[in-house]
PDB file of C-alpha atoms in Angstrom:
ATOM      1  CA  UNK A  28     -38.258 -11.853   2.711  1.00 36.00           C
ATOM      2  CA  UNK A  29     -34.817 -12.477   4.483  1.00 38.00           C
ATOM      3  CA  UNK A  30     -31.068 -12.260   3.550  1.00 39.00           C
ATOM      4  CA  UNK A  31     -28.505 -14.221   4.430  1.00 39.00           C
ATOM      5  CA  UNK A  32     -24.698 -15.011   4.367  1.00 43.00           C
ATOM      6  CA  UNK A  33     -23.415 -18.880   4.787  1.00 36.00           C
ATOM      7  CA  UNK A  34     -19.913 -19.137   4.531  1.00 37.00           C
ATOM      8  CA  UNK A  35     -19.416 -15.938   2.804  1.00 55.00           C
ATOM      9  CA  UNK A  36     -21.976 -16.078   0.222  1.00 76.00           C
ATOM     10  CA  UNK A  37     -24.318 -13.069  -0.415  1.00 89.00           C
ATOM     11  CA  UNK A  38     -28.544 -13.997  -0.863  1.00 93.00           C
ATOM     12  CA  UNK A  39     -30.276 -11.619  -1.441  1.00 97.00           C
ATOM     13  CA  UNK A  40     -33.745 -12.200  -2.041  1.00 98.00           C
ATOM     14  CA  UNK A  41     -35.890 -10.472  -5.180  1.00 98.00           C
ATOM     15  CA  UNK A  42     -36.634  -6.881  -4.500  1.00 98.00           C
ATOM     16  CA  UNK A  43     -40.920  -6.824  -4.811  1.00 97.00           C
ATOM     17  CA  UNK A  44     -42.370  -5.064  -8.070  1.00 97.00           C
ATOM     18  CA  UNK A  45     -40.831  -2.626 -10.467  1.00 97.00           C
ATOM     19  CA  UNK A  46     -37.712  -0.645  -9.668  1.00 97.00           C
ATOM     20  CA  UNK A  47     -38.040   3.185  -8.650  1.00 98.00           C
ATOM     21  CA  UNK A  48     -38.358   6.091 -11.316  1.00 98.00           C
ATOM     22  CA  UNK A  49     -34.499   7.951 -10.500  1.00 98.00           C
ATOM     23  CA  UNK A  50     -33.119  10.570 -12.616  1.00 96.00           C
ATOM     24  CA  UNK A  51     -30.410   9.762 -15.017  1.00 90.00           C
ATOM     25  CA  UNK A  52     -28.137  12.633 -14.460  1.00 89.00           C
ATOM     26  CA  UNK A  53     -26.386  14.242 -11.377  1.00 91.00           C
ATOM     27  CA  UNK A  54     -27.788  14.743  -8.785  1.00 94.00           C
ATOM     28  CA  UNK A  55     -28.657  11.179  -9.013  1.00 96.00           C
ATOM     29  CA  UNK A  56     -32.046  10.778  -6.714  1.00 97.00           C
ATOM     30  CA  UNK A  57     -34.433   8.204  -6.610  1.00 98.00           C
ATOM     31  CA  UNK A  58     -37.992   9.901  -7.904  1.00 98.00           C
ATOM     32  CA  UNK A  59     -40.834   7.305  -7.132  1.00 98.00           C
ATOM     33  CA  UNK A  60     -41.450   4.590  -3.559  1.00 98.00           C
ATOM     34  CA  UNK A  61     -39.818   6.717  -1.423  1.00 98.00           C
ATOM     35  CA  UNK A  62     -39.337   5.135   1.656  1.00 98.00           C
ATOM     36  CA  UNK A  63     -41.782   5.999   4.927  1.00 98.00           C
ATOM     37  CA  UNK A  64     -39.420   8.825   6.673  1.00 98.00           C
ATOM     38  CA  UNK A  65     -39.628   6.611  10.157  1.00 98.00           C
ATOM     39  CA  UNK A  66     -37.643   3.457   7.991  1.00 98.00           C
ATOM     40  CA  UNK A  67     -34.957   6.540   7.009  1.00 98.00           C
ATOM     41  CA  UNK A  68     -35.087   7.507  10.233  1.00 98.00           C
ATOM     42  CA  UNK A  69     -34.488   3.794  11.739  1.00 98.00           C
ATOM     43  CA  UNK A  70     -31.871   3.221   9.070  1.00 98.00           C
ATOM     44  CA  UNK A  71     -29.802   6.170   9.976  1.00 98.00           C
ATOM     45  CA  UNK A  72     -30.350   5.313  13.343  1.00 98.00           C
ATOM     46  CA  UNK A  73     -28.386   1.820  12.652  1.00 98.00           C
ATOM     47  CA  UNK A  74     -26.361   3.435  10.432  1.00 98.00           C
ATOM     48  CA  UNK A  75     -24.875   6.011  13.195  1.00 98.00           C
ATOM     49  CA  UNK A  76     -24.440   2.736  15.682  1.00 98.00           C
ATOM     50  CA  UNK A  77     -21.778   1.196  13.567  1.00 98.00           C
ATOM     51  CA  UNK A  78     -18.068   0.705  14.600  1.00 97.00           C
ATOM     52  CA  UNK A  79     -15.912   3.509  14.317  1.00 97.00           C
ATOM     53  CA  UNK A  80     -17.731   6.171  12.212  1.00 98.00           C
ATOM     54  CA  UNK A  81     -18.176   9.640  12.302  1.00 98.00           C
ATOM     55  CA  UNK A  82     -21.412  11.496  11.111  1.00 98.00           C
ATOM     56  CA  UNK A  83     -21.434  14.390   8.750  1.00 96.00           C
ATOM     57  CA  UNK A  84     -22.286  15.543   5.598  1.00 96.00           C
ATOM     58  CA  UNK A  85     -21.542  14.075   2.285  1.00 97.00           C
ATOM     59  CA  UNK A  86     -18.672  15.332   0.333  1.00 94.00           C
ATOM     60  CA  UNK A  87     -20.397  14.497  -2.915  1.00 95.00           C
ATOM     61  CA  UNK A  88     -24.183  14.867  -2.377  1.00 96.00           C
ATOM     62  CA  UNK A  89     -26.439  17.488  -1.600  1.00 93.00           C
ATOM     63  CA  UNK A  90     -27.120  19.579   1.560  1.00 94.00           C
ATOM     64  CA  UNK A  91     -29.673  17.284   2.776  1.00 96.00           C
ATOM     65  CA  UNK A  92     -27.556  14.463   2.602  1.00 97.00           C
ATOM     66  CA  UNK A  93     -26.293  12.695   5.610  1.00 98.00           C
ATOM     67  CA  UNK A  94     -23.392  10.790   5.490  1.00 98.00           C
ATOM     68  CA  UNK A  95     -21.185   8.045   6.875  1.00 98.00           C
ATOM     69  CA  UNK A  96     -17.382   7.794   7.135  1.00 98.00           C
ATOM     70  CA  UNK A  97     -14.771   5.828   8.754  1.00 97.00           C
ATOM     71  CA  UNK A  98     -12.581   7.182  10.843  1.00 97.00           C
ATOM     72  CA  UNK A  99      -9.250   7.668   8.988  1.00 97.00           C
ATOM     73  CA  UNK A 100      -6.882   4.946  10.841  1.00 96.00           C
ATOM     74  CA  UNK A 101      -9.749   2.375  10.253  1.00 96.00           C
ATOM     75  CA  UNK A 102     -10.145   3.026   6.817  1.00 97.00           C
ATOM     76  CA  UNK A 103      -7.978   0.184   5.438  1.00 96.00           C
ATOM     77  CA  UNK A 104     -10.253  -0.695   2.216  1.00 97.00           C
ATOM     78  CA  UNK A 105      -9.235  -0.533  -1.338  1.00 97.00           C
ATOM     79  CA  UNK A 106      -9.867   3.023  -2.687  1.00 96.00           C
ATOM     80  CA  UNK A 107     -13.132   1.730  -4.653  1.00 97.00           C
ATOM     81  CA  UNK A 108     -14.901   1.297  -1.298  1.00 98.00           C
ATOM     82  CA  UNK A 109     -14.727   5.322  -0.430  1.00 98.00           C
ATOM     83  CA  UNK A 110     -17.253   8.197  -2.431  1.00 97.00           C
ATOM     84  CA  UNK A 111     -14.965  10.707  -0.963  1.00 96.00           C
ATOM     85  CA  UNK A 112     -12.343  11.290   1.613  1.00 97.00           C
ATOM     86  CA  UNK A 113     -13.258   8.038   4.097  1.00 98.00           C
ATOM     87  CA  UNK A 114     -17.016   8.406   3.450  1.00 98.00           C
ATOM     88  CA  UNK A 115     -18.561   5.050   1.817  1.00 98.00           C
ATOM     89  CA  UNK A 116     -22.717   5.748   2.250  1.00 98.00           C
ATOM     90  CA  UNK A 117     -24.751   8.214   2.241  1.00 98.00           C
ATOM     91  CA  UNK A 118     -28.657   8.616   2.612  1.00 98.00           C
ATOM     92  CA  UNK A 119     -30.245  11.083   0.932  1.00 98.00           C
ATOM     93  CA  UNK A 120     -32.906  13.234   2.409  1.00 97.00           C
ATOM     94  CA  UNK A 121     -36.318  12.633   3.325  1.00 97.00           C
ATOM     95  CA  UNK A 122     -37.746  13.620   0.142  1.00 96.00           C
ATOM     96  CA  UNK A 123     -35.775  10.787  -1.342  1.00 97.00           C
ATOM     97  CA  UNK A 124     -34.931   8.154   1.030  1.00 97.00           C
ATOM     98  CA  UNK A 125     -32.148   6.265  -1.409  1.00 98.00           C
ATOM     99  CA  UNK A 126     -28.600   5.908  -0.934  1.00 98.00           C
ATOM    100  CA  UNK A 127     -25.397   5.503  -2.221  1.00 98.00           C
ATOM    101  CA  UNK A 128     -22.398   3.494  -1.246  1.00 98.00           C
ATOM    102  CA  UNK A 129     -19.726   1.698  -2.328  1.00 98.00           C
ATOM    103  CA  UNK A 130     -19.950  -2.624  -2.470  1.00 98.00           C
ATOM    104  CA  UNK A 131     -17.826  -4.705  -3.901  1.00 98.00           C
ATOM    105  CA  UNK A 132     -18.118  -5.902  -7.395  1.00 96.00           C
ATOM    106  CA  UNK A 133     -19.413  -9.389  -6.865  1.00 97.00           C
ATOM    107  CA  UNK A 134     -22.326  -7.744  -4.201  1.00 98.00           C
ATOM    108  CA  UNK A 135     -22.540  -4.643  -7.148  1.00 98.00           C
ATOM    109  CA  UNK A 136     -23.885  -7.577  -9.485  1.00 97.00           C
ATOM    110  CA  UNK A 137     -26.436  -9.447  -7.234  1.00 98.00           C
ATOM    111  CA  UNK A 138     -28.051  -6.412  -6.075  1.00 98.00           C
ATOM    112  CA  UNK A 139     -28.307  -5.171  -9.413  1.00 98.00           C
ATOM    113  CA  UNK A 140     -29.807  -8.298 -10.367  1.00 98.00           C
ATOM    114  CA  UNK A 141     -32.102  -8.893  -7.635  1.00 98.00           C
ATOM    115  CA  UNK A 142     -33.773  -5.586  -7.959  1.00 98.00           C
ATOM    116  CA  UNK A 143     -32.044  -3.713  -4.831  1.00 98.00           C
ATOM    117  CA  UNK A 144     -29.618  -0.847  -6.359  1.00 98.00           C
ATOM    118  CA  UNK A 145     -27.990   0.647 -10.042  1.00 98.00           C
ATOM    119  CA  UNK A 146     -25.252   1.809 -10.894  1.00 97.00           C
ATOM    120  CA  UNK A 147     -24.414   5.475 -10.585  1.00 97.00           C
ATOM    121  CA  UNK A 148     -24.865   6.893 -13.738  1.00 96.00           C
ATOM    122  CA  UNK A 149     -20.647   8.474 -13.413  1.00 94.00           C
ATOM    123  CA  UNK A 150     -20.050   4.845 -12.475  1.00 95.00           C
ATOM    124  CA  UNK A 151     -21.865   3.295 -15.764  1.00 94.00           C
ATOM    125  CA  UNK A 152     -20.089   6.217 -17.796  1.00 94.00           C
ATOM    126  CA  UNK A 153     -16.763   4.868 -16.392  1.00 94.00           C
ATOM    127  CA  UNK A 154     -15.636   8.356 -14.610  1.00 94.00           C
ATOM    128  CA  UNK A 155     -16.327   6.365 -11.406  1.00 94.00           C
ATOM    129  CA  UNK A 156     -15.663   3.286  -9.813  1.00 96.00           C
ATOM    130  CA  UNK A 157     -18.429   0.431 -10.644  1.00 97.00           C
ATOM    131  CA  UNK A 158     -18.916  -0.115  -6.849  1.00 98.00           C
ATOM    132  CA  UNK A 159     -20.547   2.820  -6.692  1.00 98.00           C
ATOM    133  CA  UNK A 160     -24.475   2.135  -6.376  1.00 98.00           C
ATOM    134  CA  UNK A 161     -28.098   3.808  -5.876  1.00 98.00           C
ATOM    135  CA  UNK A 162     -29.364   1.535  -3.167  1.00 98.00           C
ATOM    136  CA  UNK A 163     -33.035   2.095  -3.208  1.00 98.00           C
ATOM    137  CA  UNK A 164     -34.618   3.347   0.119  1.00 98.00           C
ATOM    138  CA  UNK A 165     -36.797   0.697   2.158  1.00 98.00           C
ATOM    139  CA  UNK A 166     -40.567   0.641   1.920  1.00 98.00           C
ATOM    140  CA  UNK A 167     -40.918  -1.665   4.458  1.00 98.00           C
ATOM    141  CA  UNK A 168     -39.242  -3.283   7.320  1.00 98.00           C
ATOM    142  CA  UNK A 169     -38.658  -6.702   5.395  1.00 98.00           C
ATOM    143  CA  UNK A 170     -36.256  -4.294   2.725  1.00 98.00           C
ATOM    144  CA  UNK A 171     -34.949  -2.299   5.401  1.00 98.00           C
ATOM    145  CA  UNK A 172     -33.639  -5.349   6.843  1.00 98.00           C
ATOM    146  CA  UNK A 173     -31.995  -5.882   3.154  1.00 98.00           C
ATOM    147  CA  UNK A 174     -30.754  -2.228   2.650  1.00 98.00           C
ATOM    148  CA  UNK A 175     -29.085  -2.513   6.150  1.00 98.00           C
ATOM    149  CA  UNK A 176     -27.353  -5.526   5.206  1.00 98.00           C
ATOM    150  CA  UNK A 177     -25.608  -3.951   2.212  1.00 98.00           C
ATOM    151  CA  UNK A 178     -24.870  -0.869   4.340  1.00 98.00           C
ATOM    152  CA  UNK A 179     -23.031  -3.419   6.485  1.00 98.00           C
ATOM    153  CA  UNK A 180     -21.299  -5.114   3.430  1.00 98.00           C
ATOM    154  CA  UNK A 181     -20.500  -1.302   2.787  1.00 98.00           C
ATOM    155  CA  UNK A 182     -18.908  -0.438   5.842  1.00 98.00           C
ATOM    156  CA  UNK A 183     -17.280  -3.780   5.804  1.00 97.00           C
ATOM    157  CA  UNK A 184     -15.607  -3.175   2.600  1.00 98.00           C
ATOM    158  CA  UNK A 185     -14.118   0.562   3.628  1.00 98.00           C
ATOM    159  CA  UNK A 186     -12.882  -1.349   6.930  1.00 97.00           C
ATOM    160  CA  UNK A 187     -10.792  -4.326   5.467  1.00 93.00           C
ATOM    161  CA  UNK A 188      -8.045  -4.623   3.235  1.00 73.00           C
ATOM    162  CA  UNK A 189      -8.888  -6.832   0.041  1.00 62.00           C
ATOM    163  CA  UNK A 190      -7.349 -10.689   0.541  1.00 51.00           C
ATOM    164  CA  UNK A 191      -5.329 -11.962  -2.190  1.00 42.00           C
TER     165      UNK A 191
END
């Protein structure tokens, strides 16, 4: 399973089996294939490592969620690419091992599609942006390699300015 981007254009390969059990309601958690805690671990180990971010909690999510955000002069994306504040991902703790963040629309649809992440349920019900996505946690290191790619996308959209 690999991912890749030629000249701009998003592949993302079929996400193996059925999608995870996740409740319905806030707090919106993914129930069922909860990724091995050493993958979370790894993830939020790459996660931390990216440009220009500072590590805290979530201003949305529970206590055991740790978060992402830019730091504020580097957050130049539209306001859809932001959960709260300058935060744009989070992971959720161990017990659940998903995430949310913010993708844009066109990136929204193909992971959707191709098995990887849903909507949040605010974000269905229209009380949030539709770039804001359950990203299911990795069960193995061929989808962590996929998750980190959309947490890349993420933190790429929060960093640039949309292009006319």
């Amino acid at each position: 399973m690999t991912t890749s981007m030629a000249a701009g254009r998003l592949d993302l390969p079929r996400r193996c089996g059925d999608r995870p059990s996740t409740r319905e309601h806030n707090p919106h958690q993914q129930l069922s294939q909860i990724a091995p805690v050493e993958l979370q671990e790894e993830l939020w180990s790459r996660m931390s490592a990216l440009d220009d971010v500072l590590l805290g909690h979530s201003g949305v999510s529970l206590p055991d969620t740790r978060a992402v955000h830019l730091r504020p002069t580097m957050a130049q994306g539209p306001d859809e690419a932001y959960l709260a504040g300058t935060e744009f991902a989070h992971l959720h703790g161990h017990g659940d091992g998903s995430l949310h963040m913010c993708l844009p629309k066109d990136v929204v649809a193909q992971a959707v599609r191709q098995g990887w992440a849903e909507p949040h349920p605010m974000a269905r019900q229209g009380y949030l942006p539709g770039t804001l996505v359950m990203v299911y946690g990795p069960r193995d290191r061929a989808e962590l390699d996929v998750v980190w790619q959309l947490v890349r996308i993420s933190h790429g959209f929060a960093r640039h300015a949309a292009t006319a």
